[in-house]
mmCIF file of C-alpha atoms and ligand atoms in Angstrom:
data_model
loop_
_atom_site.group_PDB
_atom_site.id
_atom_site.type_symbol
_atom_site.label_atom_id
_atom_site.label_comp_id
_atom_site.label_asym_id
_atom_site.label_seq_id
_atom_site.Cartn_x
_atom_site.Cartn_y
_atom_site.Cartn_z
ATOM 1 C CA MET A 149 127.500 27.103 -30.401
ATOM 2 C CA THR A 150 129.632 25.829 -33.344
ATOM 3 C CA THR A 151 132.578 27.502 -34.580
ATOM 4 C CA PRO A 152 132.537 28.665 -37.899
ATOM 5 C CA ALA A 153 134.572 26.377 -40.652
ATOM 6 C CA PRO A 154 137.695 28.138 -41.394
ATOM 7 C CA LYS A 155 137.552 30.467 -44.769
ATOM 8 C CA ARG A 156 139.295 28.184 -47.338
ATOM 9 C CA THR A 157 141.319 30.191 -50.144
ATOM 10 C CA VAL A 158 140.188 29.372 -53.911
ATOM 11 C CA THR A 159 142.531 29.403 -56.737
ATOM 12 C CA ASN A 160 142.137 28.287 -59.932
ATOM 13 C CA ARG A 161 145.631 25.957 -59.547
ATOM 14 C CA SER A 162 145.155 21.865 -58.428
ATOM 15 C CA ASP A 163 147.391 20.368 -55.604
ATOM 16 C CA THR A 164 149.546 19.799 -58.945
ATOM 17 C CA GLY A 165 150.092 23.479 -59.908
ATOM 18 C CA PHE A 166 147.877 22.327 -63.284
ATOM 19 C CA GLY A 167 146.325 26.230 -63.313
ATOM 20 C CA ALA A 168 144.681 28.334 -66.070
ATOM 21 C CA ALA A 169 148.705 29.309 -67.422
ATOM 22 C CA GLU A 170 148.782 25.340 -67.678
ATOM 23 C CA ARG A 171 145.969 25.062 -69.366
ATOM 24 C CA GLU A 172 146.646 27.955 -71.809
ATOM 25 C CA ALA A 173 150.239 26.618 -72.434
ATOM 26 C CA THR A 174 148.671 22.978 -73.287
ATOM 27 C CA GLN A 175 146.074 24.614 -75.904
ATOM 28 C CA GLN A 176 148.418 26.770 -77.378
ATOM 29 C CA ALA A 177 150.699 23.390 -78.386
ATOM 30 C CA CYS A 178 147.442 21.935 -79.381
ATOM 31 C CA ASP A 179 146.312 24.941 -81.578
ATOM 32 C CA ARG A 180 149.980 25.389 -82.873
ATOM 33 C CA PHE A 181 150.929 21.751 -84.015
ATOM 34 C CA ARG A 182 147.093 19.831 -84.601
ATOM 35 C CA HIS A 183 147.408 20.608 -88.226
ATOM 36 C CA LEU A 184 150.618 18.668 -89.009
ATOM 37 C CA PRO A 185 151.182 14.812 -89.991
ATOM 38 C CA GLY A 186 151.868 13.144 -86.795
ATOM 39 C CA PRO A 187 151.016 15.961 -84.366
ATOM 40 C CA LEU A 188 151.348 14.220 -80.957
ATOM 41 C CA LEU A 189 155.381 14.771 -80.130
ATOM 42 C CA PRO A 190 155.612 18.436 -81.589
ATOM 43 C CA ILE A 191 152.675 18.937 -78.755
ATOM 44 C CA LEU A 192 154.348 17.047 -76.488
ATOM 45 C CA HIS A 193 157.465 18.799 -77.060
ATOM 46 C CA ALA A 194 155.977 22.515 -77.150
ATOM 47 C CA VAL A 195 154.086 21.446 -73.618
ATOM 48 C CA GLN A 196 157.345 19.874 -72.000
ATOM 49 C CA ASP A 197 159.131 23.255 -73.602
ATOM 50 C CA ALA A 198 156.705 25.730 -72.158
ATOM 51 C CA LEU A 199 156.674 23.764 -68.485
ATOM 52 C CA SER A 200 159.210 21.878 -67.812
ATOM 53 C CA TYR A 201 157.270 18.735 -68.188
ATOM 54 C CA VAL A 202 154.034 17.044 -69.184
ATOM 55 C CA PRO A 203 151.722 17.256 -66.576
ATOM 56 C CA LYS A 204 148.883 14.649 -66.130
ATOM 57 C CA GLU A 205 146.168 16.916 -66.406
ATOM 58 C CA ALA A 206 147.372 18.026 -69.942
ATOM 59 C CA VAL A 207 147.100 14.050 -71.168
ATOM 60 C CA PRO A 208 143.276 14.344 -71.236
ATOM 61 C CA LEU A 209 143.317 17.584 -73.121
ATOM 62 C CA ILE A 210 145.553 16.462 -75.504
ATOM 63 C CA ALA A 211 143.649 13.326 -76.413
ATOM 64 C CA ARG A 212 140.279 15.248 -76.882
ATOM 65 C CA ASP A 213 142.223 17.658 -79.078
ATOM 66 C CA LEU A 214 143.772 15.159 -81.104
ATOM 67 C CA ASN A 215 140.468 12.569 -80.800
ATOM 68 C CA LEU A 216 143.127 9.884 -79.182
ATOM 69 C CA SER A 217 142.561 8.042 -76.329
ATOM 70 C CA LEU A 218 144.596 8.561 -73.034
ATOM 71 C CA ALA A 219 146.259 5.475 -73.718
ATOM 72 C CA ASP A 220 147.546 6.352 -76.980
ATOM 73 C CA VAL A 221 149.357 9.946 -74.954
ATOM 74 C CA HIS A 222 150.201 7.884 -72.357
ATOM 75 C CA GLY A 223 151.943 5.541 -74.352
ATOM 76 C CA VAL A 224 153.661 7.943 -76.348
ATOM 77 C CA ILE A 225 154.848 9.656 -73.411
ATOM 78 C CA SER A 226 156.019 6.585 -71.276
ATOM 79 C CA PHE A 227 158.095 5.282 -74.767
ATOM 80 C CA TYR A 228 160.606 8.275 -74.884
ATOM 81 C CA HIS A 229 162.562 8.765 -72.002
ATOM 82 C CA TYR A 230 163.236 12.790 -72.990
ATOM 83 C CA PHE A 231 159.233 13.279 -71.218
ATOM 84 C CA ARG A 232 158.739 14.060 -67.840
ATOM 85 C CA THR A 233 155.876 13.783 -66.188
ATOM 86 C CA GLU A 234 156.795 15.416 -62.686
ATOM 87 C CA ARG A 235 158.041 18.716 -62.289
ATOM 88 C CA PRO A 236 161.712 19.012 -62.767
ATOM 89 C CA GLY A 237 164.099 20.279 -59.721
ATOM 90 C CA ARG A 238 165.790 23.667 -60.499
ATOM 91 C CA ARG A 239 168.397 22.487 -62.359
ATOM 92 C CA VAL A 240 168.382 19.118 -64.890
ATOM 93 C CA LEU A 241 171.010 17.310 -64.911
ATOM 94 C CA ARG A 242 171.605 14.500 -68.100
ATOM 95 C CA ILE A 243 174.157 12.035 -68.239
ATOM 96 C CA CYS A 244 174.386 10.570 -71.550
ATOM 97 C CA ARG A 245 174.094 6.660 -71.835
ATOM 98 C CA ALA A 246 175.274 6.174 -75.592
ATOM 99 C CA GLU A 247 177.864 4.127 -76.859
ATOM 100 C CA ALA A 248 180.640 6.171 -77.203
ATOM 101 C CA CYS A 249 180.054 7.952 -73.603
ATOM 102 C CA GLN A 250 179.822 4.285 -72.229
ATOM 103 C CA SER A 251 183.122 3.067 -73.531
ATOM 104 C CA VAL A 252 185.045 5.643 -71.640
ATOM 105 C CA GLY A 253 183.413 5.201 -68.343
ATOM 106 C CA ALA A 254 179.678 7.229 -68.261
ATOM 107 C CA ALA A 255 178.411 3.482 -66.562
ATOM 108 C CA ALA A 256 180.677 4.184 -63.526
ATOM 109 C CA LEU A 257 179.430 7.739 -63.969
ATOM 110 C CA GLU A 258 175.990 7.262 -63.751
ATOM 111 C CA GLU A 259 176.414 4.896 -61.037
ATOM 112 C CA HIS A 260 178.378 7.868 -58.897
ATOM 113 C CA ALA A 261 175.828 9.932 -59.771
ATOM 114 C CA LYS A 262 172.818 7.943 -58.525
ATOM 115 C CA ARG A 263 174.592 7.465 -55.560
ATOM 116 C CA SER A 264 176.045 10.847 -54.674
ATOM 117 C CA LEU A 265 172.787 12.677 -55.677
ATOM 118 C CA GLY A 266 170.622 9.682 -53.962
ATOM 119 C CA VAL A 267 168.198 9.568 -56.635
ATOM 120 C CA ASP A 268 167.816 7.201 -59.973
ATOM 121 C CA PHE A 269 166.957 8.522 -63.562
ATOM 122 C CA HIS A 270 163.716 10.705 -63.562
ATOM 123 C CA GLY A 271 164.362 11.405 -59.670
ATOM 124 C CA THR A 272 164.637 14.659 -58.162
ATOM 125 C CA THR A 273 167.033 15.374 -54.780
ATOM 126 C CA ALA A 274 165.463 15.951 -51.709
ATOM 127 C CA ASP A 275 166.602 19.718 -51.648
ATOM 128 C CA GLY A 276 164.520 20.160 -55.210
ATOM 129 C CA ALA A 277 167.880 21.256 -56.483
ATOM 130 C CA ILE A 278 169.003 18.927 -59.294
ATOM 131 C CA THR A 279 166.730 16.309 -61.545
ATOM 132 C CA LEU A 280 168.783 13.614 -63.142
ATOM 133 C CA GLU A 281 168.343 12.212 -66.667
ATOM 134 C CA ALA A 282 169.339 10.040 -69.049
ATOM 135 C CA VAL A 283 170.191 10.898 -72.739
ATOM 136 C CA TYR A 284 171.140 8.970 -75.407
ATOM 137 C CA CYS A 285 173.897 11.274 -77.114
ATOM 138 C CA LEU A 286 174.652 15.035 -76.938
ATOM 139 C CA GLY A 287 176.677 15.246 -80.080
ATOM 140 C CA ASN A 288 179.862 15.208 -77.901
ATOM 141 C CA CYS A 289 181.200 11.971 -78.430
ATOM 142 C CA ALA A 290 184.549 12.670 -78.703
ATOM 143 C CA LEU A 291 184.990 13.840 -75.513
ATOM 144 C CA GLY A 292 182.763 11.697 -73.141
ATOM 145 C CA PRO A 293 181.709 10.907 -71.112
ATOM 146 C CA SER A 294 179.498 13.803 -71.770
ATOM 147 C CA VAL A 295 176.860 15.905 -69.153
ATOM 148 C CA MET A 296 174.506 18.475 -69.641
ATOM 149 C CA ILE A 297 173.779 20.859 -67.083
ATOM 150 C CA ASP A 298 170.693 22.873 -68.300
ATOM 151 C CA GLU A 299 171.708 23.846 -71.773
ATOM 152 C CA ARG A 300 175.422 23.746 -70.672
ATOM 153 C CA LEU A 301 177.518 20.887 -72.267
ATOM 154 C CA GLU A 302 180.251 19.364 -70.340
ATOM 155 C CA GLY A 303 182.915 16.779 -71.724
ATOM 156 C CA ARG A 304 185.347 14.316 -69.956
ATOM 157 C CA VAL A 305 183.323 14.551 -66.897
ATOM 158 C CA ASP A 306 184.533 12.135 -64.190
ATOM 159 C CA ALA A 307 183.474 11.667 -60.842
ATOM 160 C CA HIS A 308 185.158 14.717 -59.542
ATOM 161 C CA ARG A 309 183.960 16.942 -61.908
ATOM 162 C CA PHE A 310 180.517 15.582 -61.581
ATOM 163 C CA ASP A 311 180.707 16.735 -57.926
ATOM 164 C CA GLU A 312 182.101 19.953 -58.964
ATOM 165 C CA ILE A 313 179.037 20.623 -61.497
ATOM 166 C CA VAL A 314 176.605 19.664 -58.675
ATOM 167 C CA ALA A 315 177.862 21.814 -56.202
ATOM 168 C CA GLN A 316 178.169 24.983 -58.572
ATOM 169 C CA ALA A 317 174.617 24.062 -59.994
ATOM 170 C CA ARG A 318 173.350 23.990 -56.013
ATOM 171 C CA THR A 319 174.477 27.472 -55.516
ATOM 172 C CA ALA A 320 174.049 29.046 -58.679
ATOM 173 C CA ARG A 321 171.119 31.651 -59.515
HETATM 174 S S1 LIG B 443 177.704 8.985 -77.121
HETATM 175 FE FE1 LIG B 443 177.583 10.686 -75.761
HETATM 176 S S2 LIG B 443 178.103 12.373 -76.420
HETATM 177 FE FE2 LIG B 443 177.411 10.669 -78.127
#
């Protein structure tokens, strides 16, 4: 006698977490912006705003909606550093790499950040707490090096202050 196969739980989400809600957010972005001249960027921004990233499953939906090739959409996503194709950690920490911040130590801060978090840009720490991103000017040039943790801007950030920001980010709800 053979043992019956275990029942599988069927959900409408893929392994990557792209389900009905993500599909709906992508469709809403297309519906909202497809009439604009140059609708791709606004649509990608809307998808990332809604989902925190642009899932790979969203790309064919957007391409079909705009009558573009997959390569067209991928090309734009990969050109702009801002777009993220992996689900981020619980907090997103951006380091400014633009000139004014570079002139007051942003490169050293960047090295410290990568080393202490154990990730490169676009990477997420092993505990899923923090995703490190680069940004090119936060409008806080006089107070560099500048970083942004989620929506909060921090200026004159050295390695010590960076570690404090990370520790707070890890414990904050
Ligand atoms: S150059 Fe860093 S905030 Fe403007």
